[in-house]
mmCIF file of C-alpha atoms in Angstrom:
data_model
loop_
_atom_site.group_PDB
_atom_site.id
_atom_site.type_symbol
_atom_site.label_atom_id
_atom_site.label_comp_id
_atom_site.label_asym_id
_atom_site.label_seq_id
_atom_site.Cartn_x
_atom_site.Cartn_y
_atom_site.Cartn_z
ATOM 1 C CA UNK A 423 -5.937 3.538 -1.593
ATOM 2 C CA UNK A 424 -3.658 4.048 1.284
ATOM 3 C CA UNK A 425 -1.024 6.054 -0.789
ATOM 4 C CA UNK A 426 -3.960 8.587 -1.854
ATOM 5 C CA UNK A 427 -4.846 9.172 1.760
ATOM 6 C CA UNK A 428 -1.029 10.226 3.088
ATOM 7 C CA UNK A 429 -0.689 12.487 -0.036
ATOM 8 C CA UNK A 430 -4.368 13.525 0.768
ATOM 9 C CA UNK A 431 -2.902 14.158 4.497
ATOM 10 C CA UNK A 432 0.665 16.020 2.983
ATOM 11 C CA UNK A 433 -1.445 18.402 1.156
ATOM 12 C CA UNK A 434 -3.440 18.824 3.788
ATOM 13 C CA UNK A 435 -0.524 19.867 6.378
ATOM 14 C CA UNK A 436 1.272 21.781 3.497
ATOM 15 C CA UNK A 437 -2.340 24.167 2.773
ATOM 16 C CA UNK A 438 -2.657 24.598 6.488
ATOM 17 C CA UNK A 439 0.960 26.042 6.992
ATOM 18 C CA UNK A 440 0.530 28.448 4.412
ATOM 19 C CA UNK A 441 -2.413 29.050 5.342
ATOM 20 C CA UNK A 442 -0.940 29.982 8.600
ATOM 21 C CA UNK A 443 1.308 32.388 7.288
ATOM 22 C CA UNK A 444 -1.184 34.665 5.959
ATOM 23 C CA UNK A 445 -3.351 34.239 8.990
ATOM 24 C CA UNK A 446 -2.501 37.265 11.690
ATOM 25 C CA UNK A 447 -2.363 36.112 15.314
ATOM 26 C CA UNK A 448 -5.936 37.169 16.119
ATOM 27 C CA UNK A 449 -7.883 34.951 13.656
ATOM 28 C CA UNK A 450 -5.141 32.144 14.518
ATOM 29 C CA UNK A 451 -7.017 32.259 18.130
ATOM 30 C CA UNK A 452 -10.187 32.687 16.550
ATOM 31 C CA UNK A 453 -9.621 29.344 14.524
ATOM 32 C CA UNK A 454 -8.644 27.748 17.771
ATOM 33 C CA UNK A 455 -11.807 28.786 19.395
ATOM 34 C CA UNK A 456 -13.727 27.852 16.359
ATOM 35 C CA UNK A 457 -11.941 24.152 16.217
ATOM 36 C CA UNK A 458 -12.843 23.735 19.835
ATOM 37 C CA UNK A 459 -15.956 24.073 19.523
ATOM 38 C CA UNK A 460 -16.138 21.613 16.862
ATOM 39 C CA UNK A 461 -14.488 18.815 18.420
ATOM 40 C CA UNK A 462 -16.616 19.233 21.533
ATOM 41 C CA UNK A 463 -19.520 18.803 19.259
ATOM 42 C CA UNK A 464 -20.352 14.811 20.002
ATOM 43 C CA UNK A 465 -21.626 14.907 15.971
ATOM 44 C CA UNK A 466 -18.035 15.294 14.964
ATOM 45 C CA UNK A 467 -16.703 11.910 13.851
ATOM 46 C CA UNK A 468 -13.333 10.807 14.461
ATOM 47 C CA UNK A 469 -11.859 11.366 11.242
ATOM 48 C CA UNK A 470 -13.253 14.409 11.287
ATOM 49 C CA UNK A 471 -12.110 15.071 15.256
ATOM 50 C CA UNK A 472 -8.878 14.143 14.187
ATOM 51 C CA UNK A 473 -8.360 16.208 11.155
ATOM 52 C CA UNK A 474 -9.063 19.643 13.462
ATOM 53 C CA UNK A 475 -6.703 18.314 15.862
ATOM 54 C CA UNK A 476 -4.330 18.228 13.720
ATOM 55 C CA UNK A 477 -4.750 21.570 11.989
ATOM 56 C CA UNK A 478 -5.468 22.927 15.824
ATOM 57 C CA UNK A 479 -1.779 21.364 16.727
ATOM 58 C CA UNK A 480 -0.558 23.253 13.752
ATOM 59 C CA UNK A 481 -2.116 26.549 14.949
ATOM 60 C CA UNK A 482 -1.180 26.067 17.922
ATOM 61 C CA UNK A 483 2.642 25.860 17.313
ATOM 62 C CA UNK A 484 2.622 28.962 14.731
ATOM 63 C CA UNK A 485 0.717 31.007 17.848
ATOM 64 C CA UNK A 486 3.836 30.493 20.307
ATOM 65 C CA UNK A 487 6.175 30.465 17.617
ATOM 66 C CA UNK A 488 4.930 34.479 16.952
ATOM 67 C CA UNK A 489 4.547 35.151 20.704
ATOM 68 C CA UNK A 490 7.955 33.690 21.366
ATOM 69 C CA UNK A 491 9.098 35.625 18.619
ATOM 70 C CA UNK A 492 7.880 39.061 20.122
ATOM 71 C CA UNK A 493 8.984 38.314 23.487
ATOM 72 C CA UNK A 494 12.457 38.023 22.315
ATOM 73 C CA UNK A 495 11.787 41.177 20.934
ATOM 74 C CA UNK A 496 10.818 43.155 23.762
ATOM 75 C CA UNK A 497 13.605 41.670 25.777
ATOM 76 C CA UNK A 498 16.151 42.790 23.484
ATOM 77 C CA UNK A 499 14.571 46.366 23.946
ATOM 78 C CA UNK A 500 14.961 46.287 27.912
ATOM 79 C CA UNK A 501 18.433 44.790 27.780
ATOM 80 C CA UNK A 502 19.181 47.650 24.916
ATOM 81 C CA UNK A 503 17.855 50.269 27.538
ATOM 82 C CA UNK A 504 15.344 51.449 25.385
ATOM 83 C CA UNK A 505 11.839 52.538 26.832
ATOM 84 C CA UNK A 506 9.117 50.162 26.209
ATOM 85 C CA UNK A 507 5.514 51.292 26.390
ATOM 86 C CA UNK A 508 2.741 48.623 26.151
ATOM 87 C CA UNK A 509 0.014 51.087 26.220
#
C-alpha cells in the first residue's frame, strides 16, 4: 500500500510541473493566493494541508524561476545600452 502512495505522490509532482508550464505567471499567483486560503482554512486536514504545500512549494519555485529569468533579461538590456521602458 505504501508503494501505491509514492507513485500516487510522483504523479502527482510530475502533473503539477507540467501543469506549471502551461500556467502564465499571473494565474501561478492566483493559485498561490487560492492555496493560501485553503490551508488557512482549519477544515483542511493534514494530508490535505500537506498536499497544497507541496504543489504551493512547486509554484512557488517556477514563479522566481520566471522572474529571475526576466531580470536577467532586462539586465542584459542596460549593460547592452539599450533603452528600457517599463511603461
Amino acid at each position: 500500500m505504501a508503494e501505491k502512495g509514492q507513485k500516487d505522490r510522483k504523479t502527482d509532482q510530475s502533473q503539477t510541473q507540467d501543469t506549471t508550464d502551461e500556467m502564465t505567471l499571473e494565474q501561478i499567483f492566483s493559485r498561490l493566493e487560492e492555496i493560501t486560503k485553503k490551508m488557512e482554512n482549519p477544515e483542511t486536514g493534514l494530508e490535505d494541508a500537506f498536499a497544497l504545500y507541496k504543489e504551493g512549494d512547486t509554484l512557488l519555485k517556477e514563479a522566481e524561476k520566471r522572474i529571475s529569468l526576466v531580470d536577467r533579461q532586462v539586465r542584459a538590456l542596460e549593460d547592452d545600452g539599450t533603452e528600457v521602458d517599463f511603461q
